[in-house]
PDB file of C-alpha atoms in Angstrom:
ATOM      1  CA  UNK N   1      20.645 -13.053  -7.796  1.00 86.00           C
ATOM      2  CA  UNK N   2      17.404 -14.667  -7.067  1.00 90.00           C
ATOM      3  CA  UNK N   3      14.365 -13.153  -5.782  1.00 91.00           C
ATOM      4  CA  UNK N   4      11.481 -15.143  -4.447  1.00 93.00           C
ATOM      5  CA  UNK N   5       7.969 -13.816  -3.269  1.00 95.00           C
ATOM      6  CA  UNK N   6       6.716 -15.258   0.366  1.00 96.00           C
ATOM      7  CA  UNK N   7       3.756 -12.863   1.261  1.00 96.00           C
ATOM      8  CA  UNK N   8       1.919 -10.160  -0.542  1.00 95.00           C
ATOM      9  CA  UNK N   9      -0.687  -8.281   1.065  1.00 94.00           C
ATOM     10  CA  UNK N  10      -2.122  -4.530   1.005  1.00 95.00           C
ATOM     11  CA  UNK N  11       0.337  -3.297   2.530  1.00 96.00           C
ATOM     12  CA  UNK N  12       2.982  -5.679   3.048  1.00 97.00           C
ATOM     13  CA  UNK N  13       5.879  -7.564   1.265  1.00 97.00           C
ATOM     14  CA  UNK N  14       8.012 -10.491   1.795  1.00 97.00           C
ATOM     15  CA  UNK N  15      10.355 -11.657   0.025  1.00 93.00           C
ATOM     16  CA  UNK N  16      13.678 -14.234  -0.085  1.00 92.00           C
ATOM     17  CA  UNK N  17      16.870 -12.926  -2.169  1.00 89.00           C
ATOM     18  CA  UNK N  18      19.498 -15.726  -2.837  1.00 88.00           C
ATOM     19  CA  UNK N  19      23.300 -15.199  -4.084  1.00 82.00           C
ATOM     20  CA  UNK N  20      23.434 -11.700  -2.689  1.00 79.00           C
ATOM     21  CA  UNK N  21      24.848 -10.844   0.587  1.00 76.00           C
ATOM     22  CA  UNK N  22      23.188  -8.201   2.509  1.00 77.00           C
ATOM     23  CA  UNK N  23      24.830  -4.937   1.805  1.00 85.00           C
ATOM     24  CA  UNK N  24      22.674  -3.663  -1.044  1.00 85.00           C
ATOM     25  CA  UNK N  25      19.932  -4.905   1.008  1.00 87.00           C
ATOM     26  CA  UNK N  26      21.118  -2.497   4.210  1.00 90.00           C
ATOM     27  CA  UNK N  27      21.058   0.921   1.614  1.00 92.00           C
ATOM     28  CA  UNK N  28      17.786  -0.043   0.410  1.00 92.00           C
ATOM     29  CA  UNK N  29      16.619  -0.408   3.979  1.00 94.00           C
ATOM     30  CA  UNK N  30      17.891   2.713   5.124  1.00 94.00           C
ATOM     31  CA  UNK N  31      16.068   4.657   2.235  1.00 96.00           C
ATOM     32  CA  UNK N  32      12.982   2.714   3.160  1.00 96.00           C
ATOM     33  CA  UNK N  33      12.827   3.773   6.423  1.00 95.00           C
ATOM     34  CA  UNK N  34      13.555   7.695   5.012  1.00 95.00           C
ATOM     35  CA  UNK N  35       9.433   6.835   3.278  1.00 95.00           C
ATOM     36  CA  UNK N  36       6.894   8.505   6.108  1.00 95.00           C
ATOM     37  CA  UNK N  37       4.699   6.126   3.998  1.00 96.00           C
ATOM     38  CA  UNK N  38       6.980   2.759   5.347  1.00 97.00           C
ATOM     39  CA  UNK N  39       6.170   1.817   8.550  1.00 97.00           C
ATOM     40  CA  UNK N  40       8.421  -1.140   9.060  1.00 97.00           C
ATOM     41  CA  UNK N  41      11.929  -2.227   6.780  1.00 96.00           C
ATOM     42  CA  UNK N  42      13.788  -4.990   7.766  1.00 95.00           C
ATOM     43  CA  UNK N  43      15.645  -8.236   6.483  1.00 90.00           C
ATOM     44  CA  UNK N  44      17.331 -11.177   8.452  1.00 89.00           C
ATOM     45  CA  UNK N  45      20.074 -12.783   7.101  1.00 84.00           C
ATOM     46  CA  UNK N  46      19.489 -16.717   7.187  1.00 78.00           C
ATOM     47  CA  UNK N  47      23.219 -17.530   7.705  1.00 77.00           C
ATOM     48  CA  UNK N  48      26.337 -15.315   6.148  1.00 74.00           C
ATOM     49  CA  UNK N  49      27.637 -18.570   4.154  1.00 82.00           C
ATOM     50  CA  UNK N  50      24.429 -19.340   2.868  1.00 83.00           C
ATOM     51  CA  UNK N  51      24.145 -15.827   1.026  1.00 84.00           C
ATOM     52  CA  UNK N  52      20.167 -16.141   1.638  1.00 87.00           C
ATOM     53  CA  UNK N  53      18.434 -13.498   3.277  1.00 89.00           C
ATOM     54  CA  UNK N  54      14.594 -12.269   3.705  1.00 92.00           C
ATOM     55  CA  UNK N  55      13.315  -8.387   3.572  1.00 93.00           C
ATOM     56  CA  UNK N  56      10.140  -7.284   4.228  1.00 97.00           C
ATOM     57  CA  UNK N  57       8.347  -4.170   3.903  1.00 97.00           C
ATOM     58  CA  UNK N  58       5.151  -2.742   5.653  1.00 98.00           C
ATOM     59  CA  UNK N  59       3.428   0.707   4.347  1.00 97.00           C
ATOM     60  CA  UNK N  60       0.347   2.596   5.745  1.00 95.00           C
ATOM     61  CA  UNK N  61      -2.284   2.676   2.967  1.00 85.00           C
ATOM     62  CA  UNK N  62      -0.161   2.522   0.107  1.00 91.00           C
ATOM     63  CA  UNK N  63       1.268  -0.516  -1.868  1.00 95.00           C
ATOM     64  CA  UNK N  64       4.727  -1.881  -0.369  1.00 96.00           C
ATOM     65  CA  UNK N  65       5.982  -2.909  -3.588  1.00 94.00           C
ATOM     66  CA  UNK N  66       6.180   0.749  -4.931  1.00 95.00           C
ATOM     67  CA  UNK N  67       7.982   2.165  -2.084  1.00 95.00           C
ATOM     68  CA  UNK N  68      10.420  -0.582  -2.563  1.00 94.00           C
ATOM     69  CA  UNK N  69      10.455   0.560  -6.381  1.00 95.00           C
ATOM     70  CA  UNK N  70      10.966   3.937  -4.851  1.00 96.00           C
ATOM     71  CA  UNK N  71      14.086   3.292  -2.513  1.00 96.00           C
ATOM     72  CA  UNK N  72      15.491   1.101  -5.137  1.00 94.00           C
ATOM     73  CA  UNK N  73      15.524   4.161  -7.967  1.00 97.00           C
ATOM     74  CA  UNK N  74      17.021   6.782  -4.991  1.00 96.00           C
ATOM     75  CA  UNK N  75      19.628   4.170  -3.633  1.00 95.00           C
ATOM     76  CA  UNK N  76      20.663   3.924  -7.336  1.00 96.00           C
ATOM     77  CA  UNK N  77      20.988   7.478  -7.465  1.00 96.00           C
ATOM     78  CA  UNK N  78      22.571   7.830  -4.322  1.00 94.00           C
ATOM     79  CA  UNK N  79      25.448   5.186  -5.312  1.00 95.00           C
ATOM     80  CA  UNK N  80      25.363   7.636  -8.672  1.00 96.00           C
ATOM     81  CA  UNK N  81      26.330  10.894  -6.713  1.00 96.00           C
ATOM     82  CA  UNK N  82      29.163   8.629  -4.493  1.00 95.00           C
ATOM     83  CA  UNK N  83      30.710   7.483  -7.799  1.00 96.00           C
ATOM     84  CA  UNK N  84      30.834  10.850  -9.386  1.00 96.00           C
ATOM     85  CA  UNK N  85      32.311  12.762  -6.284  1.00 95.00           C
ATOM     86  CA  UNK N  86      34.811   9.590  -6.328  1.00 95.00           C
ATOM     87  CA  UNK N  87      35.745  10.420  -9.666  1.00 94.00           C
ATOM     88  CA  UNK N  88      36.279  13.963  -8.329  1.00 93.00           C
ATOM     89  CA  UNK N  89      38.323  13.579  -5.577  1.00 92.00           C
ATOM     90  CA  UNK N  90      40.545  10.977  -7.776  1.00 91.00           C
ATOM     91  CA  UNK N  91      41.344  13.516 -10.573  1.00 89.00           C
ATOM     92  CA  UNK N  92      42.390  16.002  -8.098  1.00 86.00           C
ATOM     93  CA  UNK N  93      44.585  13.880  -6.149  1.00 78.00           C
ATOM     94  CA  UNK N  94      48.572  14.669  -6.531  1.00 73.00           C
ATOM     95  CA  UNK N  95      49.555  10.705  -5.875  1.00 68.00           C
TER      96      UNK N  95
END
C-alpha cells in the first residue's frame, strides 16, 4: 500500500492510496462521518482495476489528520470485536 499526500490545509486532507481497493477505505469513512468534529468524508475510486483511489477529509476547527488517526484506531477496534465474536460463534457451532 502506498499513500500519497495531495492537499493539506487547516482543516482539510487529501490524499491518494495505491494497491488497496476501497473496502478498508469505506469502514474508515463510515467512522469518520460518526466524528461531530468531520464535516465531510469521502473517497472516489479512480477505476476498480487500477486499485487507486483518493479520500479526503474536512473538520471544523480541528486538524483532519487526527480525526483520521482517530477513525483509524476505532475501525481497528471495531474489526477487533468482529473477530472475537467470530471466534465465539465458531467454537460453539455443532458442524
Amino acid at each position: 500500500m502506498k499513500i500519497d499526500l495531495i492537499s493539506k490545509e487547516k482543516e482539510f486532507i487529501e490524499f491518494q492510496i495505491t494497491s488497496q481497493d476501497t473496502s478498508i477505505s469505506s469502514l474508515i469513512h463510515h467512522e469518520l462521518l460518526s466524528d461531530p468534529k468531520v464535516t465531510f468524508s469521502g473517497y472516489t475510486d479512480s477505476h476498480p482495476l487500477t486499485k487507486t483511489f483518493n479520500f479526503s477529509v474536512r473538520t471544523k476547527s480541528s486538524d483532519p489528520g487526527k480525526s483520521l488517526q482517530a477513525s483509524i484506531k476505532k475501525t481497528i477496534k471495531n474489526i477487533d470485536i468482529l473477530e472475537a465474536e467470530a471466534k465465539k460463534s465458531i467454537k460453539k457451532s455443532k458442524f
